[in-house]
């Protein structure tokens, strides 16, 4: 079971948009676009990918983590620790 | 009630260390330390502050959010939304 | 003229790898991969894109900015201001 | 010689403000402020520290790096490589 089950189409749409942005970057480089303009697009792509991650994380907390906590026991703590580690990777990437 | 209640001393110790780092930065600038060395210390300070935030967040999820979910109802969802917004601010800062 | 002229193939290879990672993310979501595993891959993709940006920036400083400074005058200052703005966007994205 | 020589007071003022923010964080934790409010302040402090770093970097590029490039030779390339490494540390911190 995944937390994004009910928003799968939305997540896929966002990821396809990011793919389009990355392909746009390749085109810009192929056509010798000025470095700064390429960098501006890289920043935009990064921001789009991060928004995607934040959406996934919110759904994960609302579904998987919430469910584990509802059941209680050791699994709840484990799920929170796992989520915290994912947040740390995101903050540091 | 706060999530960091049982780790208050640890959080305060970390924050005092960050304060020491920021004061160290002032000393470096006062003594005309080479820019790159100042920047290296700024990066280290930023990383220390971020670790602090990740510790606070982990405790918040383990206590406040877990408690709200345990109680169930609208408050659980509200707490998760609030935590997601804090994570987004952290990722983007 | 672009700063990455002599490393165009390398930049394109990196961007194609990022595209592959983004397509991998779509596959993972289509196949209902566990949220945390998707998030780990998003962090890796973000890091790869950022490395790409840092390589572009280094080449921009070594070519375009260095050339403008060599010529001197107002253009040098302008190029540095432009590069600083790009760095700020990168740091904040 | 430092790049921030002519803006030393401004940099010191910013760093003292960051110190005040970090002390404010300690006060908040001492007074058991709600986790999310502490985290909001951590994000603001991080952003202030990052702005400081971007100002230092801009001055470094405008002074030290520009000067080294003006002189030409191996030192120019060395300074750019050093600046790129500092930017990478900043982006990743």
mmCIF file of N, CA, C and O in Angstrom, chain D:
data_model
loop_
_atom_site.group_PDB
_atom_site.id
_atom_site.type_symbol
_atom_site.label_atom_id
_atom_site.label_comp_id
_atom_site.label_asym_id
_atom_site.label_seq_id
_atom_site.Cartn_x
_atom_site.Cartn_y
_atom_site.Cartn_z
ATOM 1 N N UNK D 1 44.131 40.429 2.410
ATOM 2 C CA UNK D 1 43.033 41.252 1.888
ATOM 3 C C UNK D 1 41.737 40.450 1.758
ATOM 4 O O UNK D 1 41.773 39.291 1.344
ATOM 5 N N UNK D 2 40.636 41.077 2.106
ATOM 6 C CA UNK D 2 39.356 40.379 2.035
ATOM 7 C C UNK D 2 38.421 41.118 1.084
ATOM 8 O O UNK D 2 38.544 42.329 0.902
ATOM 9 N N UNK D 3 37.486 40.366 0.524
ATOM 10 C CA UNK D 3 36.558 40.953 -0.432
ATOM 11 C C UNK D 3 35.513 41.833 0.238
ATOM 12 O O UNK D 3 34.934 42.722 -0.383
ATOM 13 N N UNK D 4 35.283 41.579 1.533
ATOM 14 C CA UNK D 4 34.190 42.271 2.222
ATOM 15 C C UNK D 4 34.663 43.513 2.979
ATOM 16 O O UNK D 4 33.892 44.110 3.742
ATOM 17 N N UNK D 5 35.924 43.913 2.754
ATOM 18 C CA UNK D 5 36.533 45.041 3.465
ATOM 19 C C UNK D 5 35.628 46.284 3.541
ATOM 20 O O UNK D 5 35.491 46.888 4.593
ATOM 21 N N UNK D 6 35.026 46.620 2.406
ATOM 22 C CA UNK D 6 34.213 47.839 2.381
ATOM 23 C C UNK D 6 32.799 47.629 2.915
ATOM 24 O O UNK D 6 32.007 48.561 2.957
ATOM 25 N N UNK D 7 32.479 46.399 3.261
ATOM 26 C CA UNK D 7 31.126 46.112 3.750
ATOM 27 C C UNK D 7 31.186 45.381 5.082
ATOM 28 O O UNK D 7 30.232 44.720 5.474
ATOM 29 N N UNK D 8 32.332 45.510 5.762
ATOM 30 C CA UNK D 8 32.565 44.796 7.019
ATOM 31 C C UNK D 8 31.477 45.101 8.058
ATOM 32 O O UNK D 8 30.966 44.193 8.710
ATOM 33 N N UNK D 9 31.119 46.364 8.184
ATOM 34 C CA UNK D 9 30.099 46.745 9.173
ATOM 35 C C UNK D 9 28.761 46.101 8.848
ATOM 36 O O UNK D 9 28.051 45.636 9.734
ATOM 37 N N UNK D 10 28.430 46.084 7.568
ATOM 38 C CA UNK D 10 27.166 45.482 7.152
ATOM 39 C C UNK D 10 27.148 43.985 7.466
ATOM 40 O O UNK D 10 26.165 43.466 8.005
ATOM 41 N N UNK D 11 28.259 43.302 7.154
ATOM 42 C CA UNK D 11 28.344 41.860 7.418
ATOM 43 C C UNK D 11 28.248 41.603 8.934
ATOM 44 O O UNK D 11 27.506 40.714 9.371
ATOM 45 N N UNK D 12 28.963 42.395 9.707
ATOM 46 C CA UNK D 12 28.928 42.215 11.166
ATOM 47 C C UNK D 12 27.535 42.469 11.730
ATOM 48 O O UNK D 12 27.084 41.756 12.628
ATOM 49 N N UNK D 13 26.847 43.461 11.197
ATOM 50 C CA UNK D 13 25.482 43.766 11.636
ATOM 51 C C UNK D 13 24.558 42.577 11.353
ATOM 52 O O UNK D 13 23.770 42.158 12.202
ATOM 53 N N UNK D 14 24.683 42.006 10.159
ATOM 54 C CA UNK D 14 23.875 40.838 9.790
ATOM 55 C C UNK D 14 24.171 39.666 10.739
ATOM 56 O O UNK D 14 23.272 38.969 11.180
ATOM 57 N N UNK D 15 25.468 39.433 11.014
ATOM 58 C CA UNK D 15 25.847 38.293 11.853
ATOM 59 C C UNK D 15 25.367 38.498 13.291
ATOM 60 O O UNK D 15 24.983 37.544 13.965
ATOM 61 N N UNK D 16 25.380 39.744 13.766
ATOM 62 C CA UNK D 16 24.861 40.003 15.113
ATOM 63 C C UNK D 16 23.362 39.751 15.159
ATOM 64 O O UNK D 16 22.835 39.285 16.150
ATOM 65 N N UNK D 17 22.698 40.064 14.054
ATOM 66 C CA UNK D 17 21.249 39.791 13.979
ATOM 67 C C UNK D 17 20.991 38.278 14.015
ATOM 68 O O UNK D 17 20.085 37.812 14.696
ATOM 69 N N UNK D 18 21.819 37.522 13.302
ATOM 70 C CA UNK D 18 21.684 36.058 13.327
ATOM 71 C C UNK D 18 21.929 35.546 14.754
ATOM 72 O O UNK D 18 21.199 34.689 15.243
ATOM 73 N N UNK D 19 22.947 36.098 15.427
ATOM 74 C CA UNK D 19 23.214 35.703 16.819
ATOM 75 C C UNK D 19 21.974 35.962 17.687
ATOM 76 O O UNK D 19 21.593 35.118 18.503
ATOM 77 N N UNK D 20 21.347 37.111 17.480
ATOM 78 C CA UNK D 20 20.127 37.433 18.226
ATOM 79 C C UNK D 20 19.018 36.409 17.952
ATOM 80 O O UNK D 20 18.292 35.997 18.859
ATOM 81 N N UNK D 21 18.941 35.990 16.682
ATOM 82 C CA UNK D 21 17.915 34.993 16.329
ATOM 83 C C UNK D 21 18.199 33.656 17.022
ATOM 84 O O UNK D 21 17.284 32.992 17.499
ATOM 85 N N UNK D 22 19.478 33.259 17.070
ATOM 86 C CA UNK D 22 19.830 31.984 17.704
ATOM 87 C C UNK D 22 19.559 32.065 19.214
ATOM 88 O O UNK D 22 19.077 31.109 19.815
ATOM 89 N N UNK D 23 19.834 33.234 19.809
ATOM 90 C CA UNK D 23 19.522 33.390 21.242
ATOM 91 C C UNK D 23 18.015 33.368 21.461
ATOM 92 O O UNK D 23 17.528 32.832 22.460
ATOM 93 N N UNK D 24 17.285 33.949 20.511
ATOM 94 C CA UNK D 24 15.824 33.901 20.578
ATOM 95 C C UNK D 24 15.326 32.458 20.544
ATOM 96 O O UNK D 24 14.382 32.092 21.255
ATOM 97 N N UNK D 25 15.986 31.635 19.740
ATOM 98 C CA UNK D 25 15.616 30.208 19.659
ATOM 99 C C UNK D 25 15.825 29.529 21.013
ATOM 100 O O UNK D 25 14.997 28.729 21.452
ATOM 101 N N UNK D 26 16.934 29.869 21.681
ATOM 102 C CA UNK D 26 17.203 29.279 23.000
ATOM 103 C C UNK D 26 16.103 29.683 23.991
ATOM 104 O O UNK D 26 15.626 28.869 24.769
ATOM 105 N N UNK D 27 15.730 30.959 23.943
ATOM 106 C CA UNK D 27 14.662 31.442 24.831
ATOM 107 C C UNK D 27 13.357 30.677 24.554
ATOM 108 O O UNK D 27 12.679 30.228 25.474
ATOM 109 N N UNK D 28 13.034 30.533 23.278
ATOM 110 C CA UNK D 28 11.806 29.812 22.912
ATOM 111 C C UNK D 28 11.808 28.396 23.481
ATOM 112 O O UNK D 28 10.804 27.934 24.025
ATOM 113 N N UNK D 29 12.942 27.699 23.338
ATOM 114 C CA UNK D 29 13.029 26.329 23.840
ATOM 115 C C UNK D 29 12.947 26.322 25.368
ATOM 116 O O UNK D 29 12.235 25.499 25.958
ATOM 117 N N UNK D 30 13.625 27.264 26.023
ATOM 118 C CA UNK D 30 13.572 27.352 27.499
ATOM 119 C C UNK D 30 12.149 27.537 27.990
ATOM 120 O O UNK D 30 11.769 27.027 29.043
ATOM 121 N N UNK D 31 11.384 28.307 27.231
ATOM 122 C CA UNK D 31 10.012 28.629 27.638
ATOM 123 C C UNK D 31 8.993 27.639 27.064
ATOM 124 O O UNK D 31 7.792 27.924 27.029
ATOM 125 N N UNK D 32 9.477 26.484 26.569
ATOM 126 C CA UNK D 32 8.602 25.430 26.043
ATOM 127 C C UNK D 32 7.666 25.897 24.934
ATOM 128 O O UNK D 32 6.478 25.532 24.892
ATOM 129 N N UNK D 33 8.209 26.695 24.031
ATOM 130 C CA UNK D 33 7.408 27.148 22.892
ATOM 131 C C UNK D 33 7.058 25.944 22.003
ATOM 132 O O UNK D 33 7.855 25.023 21.859
ATOM 133 N N UNK D 34 5.899 26.006 21.405
ATOM 134 C CA UNK D 34 5.427 24.916 20.540
ATOM 135 C C UNK D 34 6.434 24.638 19.416
ATOM 136 O O UNK D 34 6.882 25.557 18.717
ATOM 137 N N UNK D 35 6.747 23.351 19.221
ATOM 138 C CA UNK D 35 7.777 22.902 18.259
ATOM 139 C C UNK D 35 7.705 23.611 16.901
ATOM 140 O O UNK D 35 8.723 24.030 16.340
ATOM 141 N N UNK D 36 6.507 23.685 16.346
ATOM 142 C CA UNK D 36 6.354 24.244 14.998
ATOM 143 C C UNK D 36 6.779 25.712 14.964
ATOM 144 O O UNK D 36 7.414 26.168 14.007
ATOM 145 N N UNK D 37 6.486 26.453 16.040
ATOM 146 C CA UNK D 37 6.907 27.853 16.095
ATOM 147 C C UNK D 37 8.429 27.966 16.206
ATOM 148 O O UNK D 37 9.033 28.879 15.631
ATOM 149 N N UNK D 38 9.039 27.022 16.934
ATOM 150 C CA UNK D 38 10.511 27.007 16.997
ATOM 151 C C UNK D 38 11.071 26.733 15.593
ATOM 152 O O UNK D 38 11.973 27.437 15.119
ATOM 153 N N UNK D 39 10.493 25.744 14.927
ATOM 154 C CA UNK D 39 10.971 25.375 13.579
ATOM 155 C C UNK D 39 10.840 26.527 12.582
ATOM 156 O O UNK D 39 11.706 26.723 11.731
ATOM 157 N N UNK D 40 9.749 27.283 12.686
ATOM 158 C CA UNK D 40 9.574 28.436 11.796
ATOM 159 C C UNK D 40 10.723 29.422 11.995
ATOM 160 O O UNK D 40 11.273 29.970 11.029
ATOM 161 N N UNK D 41 11.114 29.624 13.247
ATOM 162 C CA UNK D 41 12.216 30.537 13.535
ATOM 163 C C UNK D 41 13.562 29.980 13.081
ATOM 164 O O UNK D 41 14.453 30.731 12.689
ATOM 165 N N UNK D 42 13.725 28.654 13.175
ATOM 166 C CA UNK D 42 14.965 28.044 12.666
ATOM 167 C C UNK D 42 15.075 28.299 11.154
ATOM 168 O O UNK D 42 16.139 28.676 10.655
ATOM 169 N N UNK D 43 13.966 28.128 10.434
ATOM 170 C CA UNK D 43 13.988 28.367 8.977
ATOM 171 C C UNK D 43 14.357 29.823 8.677
ATOM 172 O O UNK D 43 15.151 30.094 7.761
ATOM 173 N N UNK D 44 13.821 30.758 9.449
ATOM 174 C CA UNK D 44 14.128 32.177 9.245
ATOM 175 C C UNK D 44 15.612 32.449 9.522
ATOM 176 O O UNK D 44 16.256 33.221 8.796
ATOM 177 N N UNK D 45 16.149 31.800 10.562
ATOM 178 C CA UNK D 45 17.558 31.994 10.917
ATOM 179 C C UNK D 45 18.461 31.431 9.817
ATOM 180 O O UNK D 45 19.441 32.064 9.411
ATOM 181 N N UNK D 46 18.114 30.268 9.339
ATOM 182 C CA UNK D 46 18.842 29.648 8.226
ATOM 183 C C UNK D 46 18.860 30.556 7.005
ATOM 184 O O UNK D 46 19.904 30.736 6.375
ATOM 185 N N UNK D 47 17.711 31.130 6.683
ATOM 186 C CA UNK D 47 17.612 32.011 5.516
ATOM 187 C C UNK D 47 18.476 33.253 5.711
ATOM 188 O O UNK D 47 19.143 33.719 4.772
ATOM 189 N N UNK D 48 18.506 33.793 6.940
ATOM 190 C CA UNK D 48 19.315 34.988 7.223
ATOM 191 C C UNK D 48 20.805 34.674 7.080
ATOM 192 O O UNK D 48 21.578 35.474 6.535
ATOM 193 N N UNK D 49 21.204 33.507 7.552
ATOM 194 C CA UNK D 49 22.604 33.084 7.473
ATOM 195 C C UNK D 49 23.004 32.857 6.011
ATOM 196 O O UNK D 49 24.119 33.192 5.592
ATOM 197 N N UNK D 50 22.085 32.317 5.246
ATOM 198 C CA UNK D 50 22.346 32.071 3.831
ATOM 199 C C UNK D 50 22.484 33.388 3.055
ATOM 200 O O UNK D 50 23.348 33.499 2.182
ATOM 201 N N UNK D 51 21.651 34.369 3.377
ATOM 202 C CA UNK D 51 21.764 35.678 2.725
ATOM 203 C C UNK D 51 23.128 36.278 3.016
ATOM 204 O O UNK D 51 23.741 36.923 2.156
ATOM 205 N N UNK D 52 23.584 36.086 4.228
ATOM 206 C CA UNK D 52 24.899 36.555 4.652
ATOM 207 C C UNK D 52 25.983 35.905 3.780
ATOM 208 O O UNK D 52 26.884 36.580 3.295
ATOM 209 N N UNK D 53 25.863 34.602 3.606
ATOM 210 C CA UNK D 53 26.842 33.875 2.797
ATOM 211 C C UNK D 53 26.822 34.364 1.349
ATOM 212 O O UNK D 53 27.877 34.534 0.724
ATOM 213 N N UNK D 54 25.626 34.619 0.818
ATOM 214 C CA UNK D 54 25.534 35.067 -0.571
ATOM 215 C C UNK D 54 26.140 36.459 -0.739
ATOM 216 O O UNK D 54 26.785 36.741 -1.757
ATOM 217 N N UNK D 55 25.992 37.308 0.285
ATOM 218 C CA UNK D 55 26.614 38.641 0.238
ATOM 219 C C UNK D 55 28.137 38.514 0.258
ATOM 220 O O UNK D 55 28.844 39.176 -0.513
ATOM 221 N N UNK D 56 28.654 37.654 1.136
ATOM 222 C CA UNK D 56 30.109 37.433 1.215
ATOM 223 C C UNK D 56 30.645 36.897 -0.109
ATOM 224 O O UNK D 56 31.710 37.319 -0.581
ATOM 225 N N UNK D 57 29.913 35.981 -0.708
ATOM 226 C CA UNK D 57 30.336 35.367 -1.959
ATOM 227 C C UNK D 57 30.366 36.395 -3.083
ATOM 228 O O UNK D 57 31.322 36.438 -3.874
ATOM 229 N N UNK D 58 29.332 37.224 -3.155
ATOM 230 C CA UNK D 58 29.273 38.260 -4.183
ATOM 231 C C UNK D 58 30.475 39.197 -4.068
ATOM 232 O O UNK D 58 31.102 39.546 -5.059
ATOM 233 N N UNK D 59 30.794 39.571 -2.827
ATOM 234 C CA UNK D 59 31.937 40.472 -2.615
ATOM 235 C C UNK D 59 33.255 39.766 -2.936
ATOM 236 O O UNK D 59 34.171 40.365 -3.487
ATOM 237 N N UNK D 60 33.307 38.486 -2.617
ATOM 238 C CA UNK D 60 34.518 37.719 -2.935
ATOM 239 C C UNK D 60 34.746 37.652 -4.453
ATOM 240 O O UNK D 60 35.863 37.823 -4.938
ATOM 241 N N UNK D 61 33.670 37.418 -5.195
ATOM 242 C CA UNK D 61 33.783 37.356 -6.656
ATOM 243 C C UNK D 61 34.164 38.730 -7.218
ATOM 244 O O UNK D 61 35.025 38.848 -8.086
ATOM 245 N N UNK D 62 33.536 39.776 -6.688
ATOM 246 C CA UNK D 62 33.777 41.132 -7.182
ATOM 247 C C UNK D 62 35.159 41.667 -6.831
ATOM 248 O O UNK D 62 35.661 42.566 -7.516
ATOM 249 N N UNK D 63 35.742 41.175 -5.743
ATOM 250 C CA UNK D 63 37.058 41.695 -5.351
ATOM 251 C C UNK D 63 38.149 40.666 -5.597
ATOM 252 O O UNK D 63 38.869 40.730 -6.574
ATOM 253 N N UNK D 64 38.246 39.680 -4.724
ATOM 254 C CA UNK D 64 39.371 38.727 -4.763
ATOM 255 C C UNK D 64 39.474 38.005 -6.103
ATOM 256 O O UNK D 64 40.549 37.935 -6.693
ATOM 257 N N UNK D 65 38.340 37.450 -6.569
ATOM 258 C CA UNK D 65 38.403 36.681 -7.813
ATOM 259 C C UNK D 65 38.684 37.608 -8.995
ATOM 260 O O UNK D 65 39.519 37.309 -9.862
ATOM 261 N N UNK D 66 37.997 38.756 -9.024
ATOM 262 C CA UNK D 66 38.212 39.720 -10.112
ATOM 263 C C UNK D 66 39.672 40.164 -10.157
ATOM 264 O O UNK D 66 40.275 40.258 -11.238
ATOM 265 N N UNK D 67 40.247 40.402 -8.994
ATOM 266 C CA UNK D 67 41.652 40.837 -8.933
ATOM 267 C C UNK D 67 42.591 39.753 -9.456
ATOM 268 O O UNK D 67 43.488 40.036 -10.252
ATOM 269 N N UNK D 68 42.337 38.515 -9.013
ATOM 270 C CA UNK D 68 43.194 37.401 -9.453
ATOM 271 C C UNK D 68 43.108 37.212 -10.966
ATOM 272 O O UNK D 68 44.115 36.951 -11.634
ATOM 273 N N UNK D 69 41.903 37.351 -11.515
ATOM 274 C CA UNK D 69 41.735 37.197 -12.963
ATOM 275 C C UNK D 69 42.451 38.335 -13.684
ATOM 276 O O UNK D 69 43.083 38.134 -14.728
ATOM 277 N N UNK D 70 42.384 39.543 -13.104
ATOM 278 C CA UNK D 70 43.072 40.702 -13.692
ATOM 279 C C UNK D 70 44.566 40.439 -13.822
ATOM 280 O O UNK D 70 45.188 40.786 -14.833
ATOM 281 N N UNK D 71 45.129 39.810 -12.793
ATOM 282 C CA UNK D 71 46.576 39.492 -12.811
ATOM 283 C C UNK D 71 46.873 38.364 -13.806
ATOM 284 O O UNK D 71 47.984 38.240 -14.291
ATOM 285 N N UNK D 72 45.869 37.522 -14.055
ATOM 286 C CA UNK D 72 46.039 36.407 -14.998
ATOM 287 C C UNK D 72 46.883 35.285 -14.430
ATOM 288 O O UNK D 72 47.205 35.273 -13.240
ATOM 289 N N UNK D 73 47.201 34.337 -15.273
ATOM 290 C CA UNK D 73 48.060 33.222 -14.867
ATOM 291 C C UNK D 73 47.317 32.177 -14.061
ATOM 292 O O UNK D 73 46.090 32.162 -13.995
ATOM 293 N N UNK D 74 48.081 31.312 -13.448
ATOM 294 C CA UNK D 74 47.525 30.164 -12.737
ATOM 295 C C UNK D 74 46.656 30.548 -11.553
ATOM 296 O O UNK D 74 45.717 29.827 -11.207
ATOM 297 N N UNK D 75 46.968 31.707 -10.936
ATOM 298 C CA UNK D 75 46.224 32.082 -9.738
ATOM 299 C C UNK D 75 44.741 32.317 -10.036
ATOM 300 O O UNK D 75 43.873 32.037 -9.212
ATOM 301 N N UNK D 76 44.448 32.837 -11.240
ATOM 302 C CA UNK D 76 43.063 33.113 -11.631
ATOM 303 C C UNK D 76 42.246 31.820 -11.592
ATOM 304 O O UNK D 76 41.203 31.733 -10.932
ATOM 305 N N UNK D 77 42.750 30.823 -12.285
ATOM 306 C CA UNK D 77 42.067 29.519 -12.353
ATOM 307 C C UNK D 77 41.883 28.926 -10.951
ATOM 308 O O UNK D 77 40.832 28.386 -10.617
ATOM 309 N N UNK D 78 42.946 29.050 -10.151
ATOM 310 C CA UNK D 78 42.929 28.529 -8.773
ATOM 311 C C UNK D 78 41.815 29.190 -7.943
ATOM 312 O O UNK D 78 41.080 28.515 -7.224
ATOM 313 N N UNK D 79 41.702 30.510 -8.081
ATOM 314 C CA UNK D 79 40.691 31.253 -7.316
ATOM 315 C C UNK D 79 39.281 30.847 -7.731
ATOM 316 O O UNK D 79 38.378 30.784 -6.905
ATOM 317 N N UNK D 80 39.097 30.618 -9.036
ATOM 318 C CA UNK D 80 37.767 30.227 -9.511
ATOM 319 C C UNK D 80 37.421 28.834 -8.984
ATOM 320 O O UNK D 80 36.304 28.585 -8.527
ATOM 321 N N UNK D 81 38.398 27.933 -9.017
ATOM 322 C CA UNK D 81 38.172 26.574 -8.503
ATOM 323 C C UNK D 81 37.816 26.621 -7.020
ATOM 324 O O UNK D 81 36.896 25.939 -6.556
ATOM 325 N N UNK D 82 38.523 27.458 -6.289
ATOM 326 C CA UNK D 82 38.271 27.619 -4.850
ATOM 327 C C UNK D 82 36.864 28.176 -4.602
ATOM 328 O O UNK D 82 36.147 27.705 -3.714
ATOM 329 N N UNK D 83 36.473 29.174 -5.410
ATOM 330 C CA UNK D 83 35.134 29.760 -5.267
ATOM 331 C C UNK D 83 34.055 28.724 -5.591
ATOM 332 O O UNK D 83 33.047 28.606 -4.882
ATOM 333 N N UNK D 84 34.279 27.937 -6.653
ATOM 334 C CA UNK D 84 33.311 26.903 -7.039
ATOM 335 C C UNK D 84 33.112 25.893 -5.916
ATOM 336 O O UNK D 84 31.993 25.456 -5.642
ATOM 337 N N UNK D 85 34.205 25.524 -5.250
ATOM 338 C CA UNK D 85 34.106 24.568 -4.145
ATOM 339 C C UNK D 85 33.299 25.165 -2.992
ATOM 340 O O UNK D 85 32.490 24.479 -2.370
ATOM 341 N N UNK D 86 33.487 26.463 -2.723
ATOM 342 C CA UNK D 86 32.727 27.124 -1.652
ATOM 343 C C UNK D 86 31.240 27.180 -2.011
ATOM 344 O O UNK D 86 30.374 26.987 -1.148
ATOM 345 N N UNK D 87 30.958 27.448 -3.284
ATOM 346 C CA UNK D 87 29.557 27.486 -3.740
ATOM 347 C C UNK D 87 28.920 26.099 -3.562
ATOM 348 O O UNK D 87 27.794 25.976 -3.082
ATOM 349 N N UNK D 88 29.661 25.050 -3.931
ATOM 350 C CA UNK D 88 29.145 23.686 -3.789
ATOM 351 C C UNK D 88 28.835 23.380 -2.317
ATOM 352 O O UNK D 88 27.789 22.805 -2.003
ATOM 353 N N UNK D 89 29.737 23.773 -1.411
ATOM 354 C CA UNK D 89 29.485 23.530 0.021
ATOM 355 C C UNK D 89 28.220 24.253 0.473
ATOM 356 O O UNK D 89 27.435 23.733 1.252
ATOM 357 N N UNK D 90 28.029 25.455 -0.053
ATOM 358 C CA UNK D 90 26.868 26.267 0.321
ATOM 359 C C UNK D 90 25.568 25.642 -0.204
ATOM 360 O O UNK D 90 24.569 25.560 0.516
ATOM 361 N N UNK D 91 25.596 25.224 -1.455
ATOM 362 C CA UNK D 91 24.409 24.620 -2.076
ATOM 363 C C UNK D 91 24.035 23.333 -1.335
ATOM 364 O O UNK D 91 22.860 23.033 -1.136
ATOM 365 N N UNK D 92 25.047 22.595 -0.898
ATOM 366 C CA UNK D 92 24.784 21.297 -0.267
ATOM 367 C C UNK D 92 24.560 21.395 1.228
ATOM 368 O O UNK D 92 24.163 20.404 1.854
ATOM 369 N N UNK D 93 24.816 22.553 1.842
ATOM 370 C CA UNK D 93 24.640 22.650 3.309
ATOM 371 C C UNK D 93 23.203 23.008 3.668
ATOM 372 O O UNK D 93 22.450 23.479 2.838
#
